Amino acid sequence: MASLASPERRRRSSLPLAEVVINDNFWAPRRRTVRERALPYQEQRLRTGGQFDALKLTWKPGDPHEPHPFWESDVAKWIEASSYSLTTDPDPLLEESLDEAIALLANAQQADGYLDSYFTLVKPGCQFTDLQDAHELYVAGHLIEAGVAHHQATGKTSLLDVVIRLADLIDRETLPGGRIEGGYDGHEEIELALVKLADETGDQRYLDLGARLVDNRGKQPYYFDLERERRGDEGWADQHFPDRTRRRQRYREYSQSHMPVREQREVVGHSVRAMYLYSAMADLARELDDAELGEACEALWQDLVSHKLYVTGGIGSDGSIEGFGQAYELPDLGSYAETCASIGLVFWAHRMMLLTGEARYVDVLERALYNGVIAGASLDGTRYFYGNPLASDGGEEREEWFEVACCPPNYARLMTSLGSYMYVRDAEGLYINLYASSTARFSVNGHGFVLTQKTDYPWNGRIDVTVEADEAGAKMALRLRLPDWARGARLIVDGRPLPGEPVNGYLVIDRSWGAESLVTLDLGMEAGVVYPNSRIQATLGRVAFQRGPLVYAFEEIDNAAPVRQLVAATDAPIDSEEVVSLGVLGISLDGLMRSEQSGLYSQTPPVFRRTRLRAIPYYAWGNRGLGTMMIWLPAAHSSPLGYESGQCSRPGSVIDMMEQLGSPTIVRQ
Amino acid sequence: MASLASPERRRRSSLPLAEVVINDNFWAPRRRTVRERALPYQEQRLRTGGQFDALKLTWKPGDPHEPHPFWESDVAKWIEASSYSLTTDPDPLLEESLDEAIALLANAQQADGYLDSYFTLVKPGCQFTDLQDAHELYVAGHLIEAGVAHHQATGKTSLLDVVIRLADLIDRETLPGGRIEGGYDGHEEIELALVKLADETGDQRYLDLGARLVDNRGKQPYYFDLERERRGDEGWADQHFPDRTRRRQRYREYSQSHMPVREQREVVGHSVRAMYLYSAMADLARELDDAELGEACEALWQDLVSHKLYVTGGIGSDGSIEGFGQAYELPDLGSYAETCASIGLVFWAHRMMLLTGEARYVDVLERALYNGVIAGASLDGTRYFYGNPLASDGGEEREEWFEVACCPPNYARLMTSLGSYMYVRDAEGLYINLYASSTARFSVNGHGFVLTQKTDYPWNGRIDVTVEADEAGAKMALRLRLPDWARGARLIVDGRPLPGEPVNGYLVIDRSWGAESLVTLDLGMEAGVVYPNSRIQATLGRVAFQRGPLVYAFEEIDNAAPVRQLVAATDAPIDSEEVVSLGVLGISLDGLMRSEQSGLYSQTPPVFRRTRLRAIPYYAWGNRGLGTMMIWLPAAHSSPLGYESGQCSRPGSVIDMMEQLGSPTIVRQ
């Protein structure tokens, strides 16, 4: 089916998933684990947990497995993730399972197109009466994404037809006279799904519906107030307790419906909902050439990256709302940072890059992907974190599954569709956004190209890219992202250094290509200290460590003590060495260990002891049993002389100084 | 009327308010401000805000000033605070105002004794249907406290008679067959009030009622579930969303009704509610010789002081529930620490001392009183903090009044009854719990005593106590509290040093007294560093400063920069000097100021500059306009040599070291 967007207004697009083959040592094993373990496990949970059974519409009150309001979204995310997987890795048995599930979904669909077995079975008559909480459009959104992915993967229209009927129903009901006229879902999702449906079907109506839902949001009188009045379930306490009045306003912010989205300038509320909304806004800005929506997106992005982003790419520090705190409110212990929110940030960042062609969005995407997202899954791919704390007092463990099972299938669908985030094409050429050994096929100016990356990224900053054009002299602009963490990058094309400043964060090679060219990018990957803005109260006087895109974490098991006792020396040289048990590159440096103390507050100073500090990539934490973990260590304020200048004849580090002064608070080893 | 308690089970009691005269320069001006400004202001708010008018029972729907569910508690706390004030400072006009308000309360009381104008006027028929949220027994509790205080102050029974009828109604309704059989209020308060009513009337029934309400709490099936079922207002979302299921359990913890109180070992939930419950438990343990209740109190106390107490005596770090976070969850920025909660801690700590005779509870009482409580009011006594942050980004300001106006009258009733927290008597003698220039009259062993304190506490650690007995040879054990912060205290009795270890935290002078003896206690008050337990993630690597009972705060106005830029040197000598504009003793010491940085995270280290750090007592912060404030500063880890040992020829402090090393990150001045 045809694309709606003209080349002008959709200049950039992801390479189709089928055209990208990932064959590296970092992502490929993760993707294999998702295919071989996660997807079958999820299917089994859906079969035994009641989700499949509910779709038979035979459940009666009193039966086990009472349907849950958003069970269909679990089924949909599994179908979507599986469809992406089928695109790159055909699997007839999996395809049969999808057919079975899709037949069940078709069975559960009502004559008018409605599809949500909870309301059909458990609360008939309550359909579309509580968009604030009931998640019906959210469920529809995931079904639509699944329908599009399944159609793209298999060419079958079995699910696409179902979701078209569902989208058409929602379209009718949101128009004047419809049951949810002026409405929108408390949990965004359908808006970005409708953009995909419009692209897949070429039907402008779905873009219009998506735009309508986005623009209904936050208009006064508030839709959630109107539907509450219609339901008549407002209690006396709701009216009279100030905390509940505040709660209602807080709920609006929670669901990004406190003001029209075009006026929003601050990222607030439930972080997954926010990411899905902003993703849809970025999509619509691009598809509809809507500059005002694009400006809102940019302002929201600036707020996020300037005030509310964890160093891991985690977002949403306030667990009580699964969402954003105030500006600079970024505690490490007790941080929330839901896995799904970082996945949502990947969605949004990618769309912002498509909208603008700027690499700075991908810098954040990469930060989220290599830290906040993949920390959500265990190294063996079978257990998950719902939230991803930046520090642990030893009580956190990944789990197999969750009552609200959003994270495992969300992680699965990102992993199986990872190829579509690596490469972006436009009329002039190709952007390389992510580095990993892989092959990409694409056409520019009527010429076919094959591009191959070979690299040990993220362990090594050297990336070898070979480019083959289908005939000599084929013009193509190759843009290689220069990550924000890189210092002193070198670009070599066919053996010759290529100087030049980055454009929009990309090193550009705009030339004619021939049979095979070799491009080498060396990003000079060295471990270094990260200093937090002092407005972040939680990490005041502390530092973190980063190497390439990876943020490092100190775990108790590597440091022989609760990590809250560690103090980092910011001038100490940092060594890198493989941690064989985890298959990662760890770092180590000199530092101090302070004594534990009793009581909450003491007049007696602690005692410091010299020690070797060891850290592993954050994403790999929590894979060796329970124990304390921290990213941000208190820093000994110190001179960068000594270690770095080689003037070791005089004391150069705070550790040395403290020892040489014979301080009674330092224990000599 | 007679006391219920036998001497054995009520060995210790506060000196009656009328027997203590406070004439110092610290508390007396605060108490005068409460009398002359706060109580009249509160009366005016009650007259113009609708609280008095509601009691006329003429309000109709559509009229302005719709009554609020707990308006009577505002009236009650004002009457209670005013009554204490009348005890020490007679005021015929104020007494007339009380008579007027009491006549209104009597007018609003229904034939059966019920008294809550909101339910009488706005929601007739809903009485006693929502103890979880409606605050009816909470309101009754404050009315009872007011009735007792008014009776004690004036001898009049006008309000006491009203609250006896109200208490009798509640007694009947909580017995088998009553409307709230097995019930208890979501907000504790009435339990401790009933102990006072039992004491005042000599009627054991009120003690039994208090004990019944305390022991009903947390029993299964949960009362709040039962009344919700009876009301039938459970929504479908309540049943099916996991966050709401969790919320219900969280609500039980919020109101300390998650398990029977005798089994509770962890302080949880809304901190004011918790303090009022634990105060009642301590009272009942003492009045009823109930060792099991006493053990629960002690376990809860240990949990509080070991895990959940701010250095300011603030409690309740989680603003979203106005209550306790997890153990060691004590953030400084965004800390909640409600003024009323610290006041409630004073109530509980005092009762724990009465129960056990141990000074360690008063150490905490003093910490709360001199920091968390009085920080709640501006120095001129006209504006209030609802919550008391331990750090401010510059946005916090005290306000004149609050929609839920609990703090101002709660502060007022503590100030006007302060005398009853200073001295405790038992059969053998007197405990001095708080130090302030004052006179106390009491009898021991049939002998009358007059005790006079003269001191500049909390600015100076010297306390001169004169004791006069009515005849020579009168036996009396005088116990002077040795504060936990004191180092090297000296006790001199009639010119001779008195050695001896403290007993239960008190220095004991057990002897015969004559015409006039002089006891001098010198607590050697020096400013020093406070180190937090490293399990408190929020203050990791940071330190605070304390002098005597006062915790110090760094404000932007004294430090010419946002205080988040300051770094403390823990080995620097600390000077004290008067801050004339505030009438307080400030401290100053050498330290560093680091540069601001842009962006959330940076690879570039900050620059440090030597500076002089200045701090004022925490309670006095926020009285000179908006600005940043911090208690806990990042610490330069350093040697205690140099400054303290006098070996200044070699670098002795981290600051000196950093400068002498010629670090490019240090700017020399």
Short mmCIF file of N, CA and C in Angstrom, two decimals, chain B residues 392-483:
data_model
loop_
_atom_site.label_atom_id
_atom_site.label_comp_id
_atom_site.label_asym_id
_atom_site.label_seq_id
_atom_site.Cartn_x
_atom_site.Cartn_y
_atom_site.Cartn_z
N SER B 392 16.48 23.72 50.38
CA SER B 392 15.53 24.46 49.54
C SER B 392 16.24 24.94 48.29
N ASP B 393 15.55 24.81 47.16
CA ASP B 393 16.11 25.38 45.93
C ASP B 393 15.67 26.84 45.77
N GLY B 394 15.12 27.38 46.81
CA GLY B 394 14.80 28.80 46.79
C GLY B 394 13.33 29.11 46.61
N GLY B 395 12.51 28.07 46.54
CA GLY B 395 11.09 28.31 46.27
C GLY B 395 10.20 28.26 47.50
N GLU B 396 10.77 27.99 48.67
CA GLU B 396 9.92 27.80 49.85
C GLU B 396 9.74 29.08 50.65
N GLU B 397 8.52 29.31 51.04
CA GLU B 397 8.17 30.49 51.83
C GLU B 397 7.11 30.11 52.84
N ARG B 398 7.19 30.66 54.04
CA ARG B 398 6.13 30.41 55.01
C ARG B 398 4.86 31.15 54.58
N GLU B 399 3.71 30.59 54.98
CA GLU B 399 2.43 31.20 54.60
C GLU B 399 1.64 31.57 55.84
N GLU B 400 0.67 32.46 55.63
CA GLU B 400 -0.11 32.94 56.77
C GLU B 400 -1.06 31.88 57.30
N TRP B 401 -1.56 31.04 56.40
CA TRP B 401 -2.64 30.13 56.76
C TRP B 401 -2.69 29.03 55.73
N PHE B 402 -3.38 27.96 56.00
CA PHE B 402 -3.48 26.86 55.05
C PHE B 402 -4.93 26.42 54.94
N GLU B 403 -5.25 25.83 53.81
CA GLU B 403 -6.60 25.31 53.63
C GLU B 403 -6.90 24.29 54.73
N VAL B 404 -5.98 23.36 54.92
CA VAL B 404 -6.06 22.48 56.09
C VAL B 404 -5.16 23.11 57.14
N ALA B 405 -5.79 23.82 58.09
CA ALA B 405 -5.05 24.74 58.96
C ALA B 405 -4.60 24.06 60.23
N CYS B 406 -3.90 22.92 60.08
CA CYS B 406 -3.54 22.19 61.29
C CYS B 406 -2.33 22.80 61.98
N CYS B 407 -1.38 23.31 61.20
CA CYS B 407 -0.10 23.68 61.80
C CYS B 407 -0.18 24.89 62.73
N PRO B 408 -0.76 26.00 62.29
CA PRO B 408 -0.71 27.18 63.17
C PRO B 408 -1.31 26.93 64.56
N PRO B 409 -2.53 26.36 64.66
CA PRO B 409 -3.04 26.12 66.02
C PRO B 409 -2.29 25.02 66.77
N ASN B 410 -1.73 24.06 66.05
CA ASN B 410 -0.96 23.02 66.72
C ASN B 410 0.31 23.61 67.32
N TYR B 411 0.96 24.49 66.55
CA TYR B 411 2.13 25.19 67.06
C TYR B 411 1.74 26.04 68.28
N ALA B 412 0.60 26.70 68.16
CA ALA B 412 0.16 27.56 69.27
C ALA B 412 -0.09 26.76 70.54
N ARG B 413 -0.74 25.59 70.40
CA ARG B 413 -1.04 24.86 71.64
C ARG B 413 0.21 24.25 72.25
N LEU B 414 1.23 23.95 71.41
CA LEU B 414 2.48 23.47 72.01
C LEU B 414 3.19 24.62 72.72
N MET B 415 3.23 25.79 72.12
CA MET B 415 3.93 26.91 72.75
C MET B 415 3.25 27.31 74.06
N THR B 416 1.91 27.37 74.05
CA THR B 416 1.23 27.83 75.27
C THR B 416 1.27 26.78 76.37
N SER B 417 1.55 25.53 76.01
CA SER B 417 1.63 24.48 77.05
C SER B 417 3.07 24.04 77.28
N LEU B 418 4.04 24.84 76.81
CA LEU B 418 5.44 24.40 76.85
C LEU B 418 5.90 24.04 78.25
N GLY B 419 5.40 24.79 79.24
CA GLY B 419 5.82 24.54 80.62
C GLY B 419 5.61 23.10 81.05
N SER B 420 4.60 22.44 80.52
CA SER B 420 4.32 21.08 80.97
C SER B 420 5.30 20.07 80.41
N TYR B 421 6.16 20.50 79.47
CA TYR B 421 7.18 19.58 78.94
C TYR B 421 8.54 19.78 79.60
N MET B 422 8.65 20.82 80.43
CA MET B 422 9.97 21.14 80.97
C MET B 422 10.32 20.32 82.21
N TYR B 423 9.30 20.12 83.04
CA TYR B 423 9.57 19.48 84.33
C TYR B 423 8.63 18.29 84.53
N VAL B 424 9.21 17.21 85.05
CA VAL B 424 8.43 16.02 85.38
C VAL B 424 8.72 15.65 86.83
N ARG B 425 7.67 15.31 87.56
CA ARG B 425 7.88 14.93 88.95
C ARG B 425 7.55 13.46 89.13
N ASP B 426 8.17 12.88 90.17
CA ASP B 426 7.73 11.56 90.61
C ASP B 426 7.77 11.57 92.13
N ALA B 427 7.61 10.41 92.74
CA ALA B 427 7.51 10.36 94.20
C ALA B 427 8.79 10.84 94.87
N GLU B 428 9.93 10.66 94.19
CA GLU B 428 11.21 11.00 94.83
C GLU B 428 11.68 12.41 94.53
N GLY B 429 11.20 12.98 93.43
CA GLY B 429 11.73 14.29 93.13
C GLY B 429 11.33 14.82 91.77
N LEU B 430 12.27 15.57 91.15
CA LEU B 430 11.96 16.31 89.93
C LEU B 430 12.99 16.01 88.84
N TYR B 431 12.51 15.86 87.63
CA TYR B 431 13.36 15.77 86.44
C TYR B 431 13.31 17.13 85.74
N ILE B 432 14.51 17.66 85.40
CA ILE B 432 14.54 18.82 84.50
C ILE B 432 14.80 18.28 83.10
N ASN B 433 13.79 18.38 82.25
CA ASN B 433 13.92 17.85 80.89
C ASN B 433 14.40 18.89 79.89
N LEU B 434 13.97 20.13 80.08
CA LEU B 434 14.36 21.19 79.16
C LEU B 434 14.97 22.34 79.94
N TYR B 435 15.97 22.97 79.31
CA TYR B 435 16.67 24.05 79.97
C TYR B 435 16.22 25.40 79.42
N ALA B 436 15.74 26.24 80.32
CA ALA B 436 15.35 27.60 79.96
C ALA B 436 15.09 28.34 81.27
N SER B 437 15.41 29.62 81.30
CA SER B 437 15.17 30.39 82.51
C SER B 437 13.69 30.30 82.87
N SER B 438 13.44 29.85 84.11
CA SER B 438 12.05 29.58 84.50
C SER B 438 12.00 29.29 85.99
N THR B 439 10.79 29.29 86.52
CA THR B 439 10.57 28.93 87.92
C THR B 439 9.53 27.83 87.98
N ALA B 440 9.76 26.85 88.86
CA ALA B 440 8.82 25.74 89.00
C ALA B 440 8.53 25.52 90.48
N ARG B 441 7.26 25.29 90.79
CA ARG B 441 6.84 24.98 92.17
C ARG B 441 6.31 23.57 92.19
N PHE B 442 6.75 22.81 93.21
CA PHE B 442 6.29 21.42 93.29
C PHE B 442 6.49 20.90 94.71
N SER B 443 5.87 19.77 94.99
CA SER B 443 5.98 19.15 96.31
C SER B 443 6.52 17.74 96.17
N VAL B 444 7.40 17.36 97.09
CA VAL B 444 7.92 15.99 97.15
C VAL B 444 8.01 15.60 98.62
N ASN B 445 7.53 14.41 98.92
CA ASN B 445 7.58 13.92 100.31
C ASN B 445 6.97 14.91 101.28
N GLY B 446 5.93 15.59 100.84
CA GLY B 446 5.26 16.53 101.73
C GLY B 446 5.95 17.87 101.87
N HIS B 447 7.05 18.04 101.18
CA HIS B 447 7.75 19.32 101.23
C HIS B 447 7.55 20.12 99.96
N GLY B 448 7.40 21.41 100.12
CA GLY B 448 7.27 22.29 98.97
C GLY B 448 8.64 22.78 98.51
N PHE B 449 8.80 22.87 97.20
CA PHE B 449 10.06 23.33 96.62
C PHE B 449 9.80 24.42 95.59
N VAL B 450 10.75 25.33 95.52
CA VAL B 450 10.76 26.29 94.42
C VAL B 450 12.10 26.15 93.71
N LEU B 451 12.05 25.91 92.41
CA LEU B 451 13.27 25.73 91.63
C LEU B 451 13.33 26.83 90.57
N THR B 452 14.50 27.42 90.42
CA THR B 452 14.66 28.48 89.43
C THR B 452 15.85 28.17 88.54
N GLN B 453 15.60 28.20 87.22
CA GLN B 453 16.69 28.06 86.24
C GLN B 453 17.06 29.44 85.72
N LYS B 454 18.38 29.67 85.61
CA LYS B 454 18.85 30.85 84.90
C LYS B 454 19.89 30.39 83.88
N THR B 455 19.66 30.72 82.62
CA THR B 455 20.56 30.24 81.57
C THR B 455 20.33 31.01 80.28
N ASP B 456 21.36 31.04 79.42
CA ASP B 456 21.19 31.60 78.08
C ASP B 456 21.02 30.50 77.04
N TYR B 457 20.68 29.31 77.52
CA TYR B 457 20.37 28.21 76.62
C TYR B 457 19.39 28.67 75.54
N PRO B 458 19.53 28.27 74.30
CA PRO B 458 20.50 27.30 73.74
C PRO B 458 21.79 27.93 73.24
N TRP B 459 22.06 29.22 73.58
CA TRP B 459 23.27 29.87 73.08
C TRP B 459 24.47 29.53 73.95
N ASN B 460 24.19 29.24 75.22
CA ASN B 460 25.25 28.97 76.17
C ASN B 460 24.88 27.72 76.97
N GLY B 461 25.86 26.85 77.21
CA GLY B 461 25.56 25.57 77.85
C GLY B 461 25.56 25.64 79.37
N ARG B 462 25.72 26.82 79.95
CA ARG B 462 25.73 26.92 81.40
C ARG B 462 24.31 27.16 81.93
N ILE B 463 23.93 26.33 82.90
CA ILE B 463 22.60 26.46 83.51
C ILE B 463 22.79 26.56 85.02
N ASP B 464 22.29 27.67 85.59
CA ASP B 464 22.32 27.84 87.05
C ASP B 464 20.94 27.54 87.59
N VAL B 465 20.89 26.59 88.51
CA VAL B 465 19.62 26.18 89.09
C VAL B 465 19.66 26.46 90.59
N THR B 466 18.71 27.23 91.07
CA THR B 466 18.61 27.39 92.53
C THR B 466 17.40 26.62 93.02
N VAL B 467 17.60 25.96 94.16
CA VAL B 467 16.53 25.15 94.76
C VAL B 467 16.28 25.65 96.17
N GLU B 468 15.03 25.96 96.46
CA GLU B 468 14.65 26.34 97.81
C GLU B 468 13.65 25.33 98.34
N ALA B 469 13.91 24.76 99.49
CA ALA B 469 12.93 23.87 100.12
C ALA B 469 12.20 24.65 101.21
N ASP B 470 10.99 24.17 101.56
CA ASP B 470 10.22 24.93 102.57
C ASP B 470 10.78 24.76 103.97
N GLU B 471 11.61 23.71 104.15
CA GLU B 471 12.36 23.65 105.41
C GLU B 471 13.64 22.86 105.20
N ALA B 472 14.61 23.09 106.03
CA ALA B 472 15.90 22.44 105.89
C ALA B 472 15.73 20.94 106.04
N GLY B 473 16.56 20.18 105.28
CA GLY B 473 16.54 18.72 105.40
C GLY B 473 15.49 18.04 104.57
N ALA B 474 14.81 18.79 103.70
CA ALA B 474 13.78 18.18 102.84
C ALA B 474 14.44 17.32 101.77
N LYS B 475 14.10 16.04 101.76
CA LYS B 475 14.69 15.10 100.78
C LYS B 475 14.04 15.31 99.41
N MET B 476 14.90 15.28 98.40
CA MET B 476 14.37 15.39 97.03
C MET B 476 15.48 15.03 96.07
N ALA B 477 15.15 14.16 95.10
CA ALA B 477 16.12 13.78 94.06
C ALA B 477 15.92 14.69 92.86
N LEU B 478 16.94 15.49 92.56
CA LEU B 478 16.88 16.36 91.40
C LEU B 478 17.63 15.69 90.25
N ARG B 479 16.95 15.52 89.11
CA ARG B 479 17.56 14.85 87.96
C ARG B 479 17.68 15.86 86.83
N LEU B 480 18.93 16.09 86.39
CA LEU B 480 19.18 17.03 85.30
C LEU B 480 19.56 16.25 84.06
N ARG B 481 18.84 16.48 83.00
CA ARG B 481 19.11 15.72 81.77
C ARG B 481 20.47 16.09 81.20
N LEU B 482 21.25 15.05 80.85
CA LEU B 482 22.53 15.25 80.18
C LEU B 482 22.29 15.00 78.69
N PRO B 483 22.21 16.06 77.87
CA PRO B 483 21.83 15.88 76.45
C PRO B 483 22.83 14.98 75.72
#
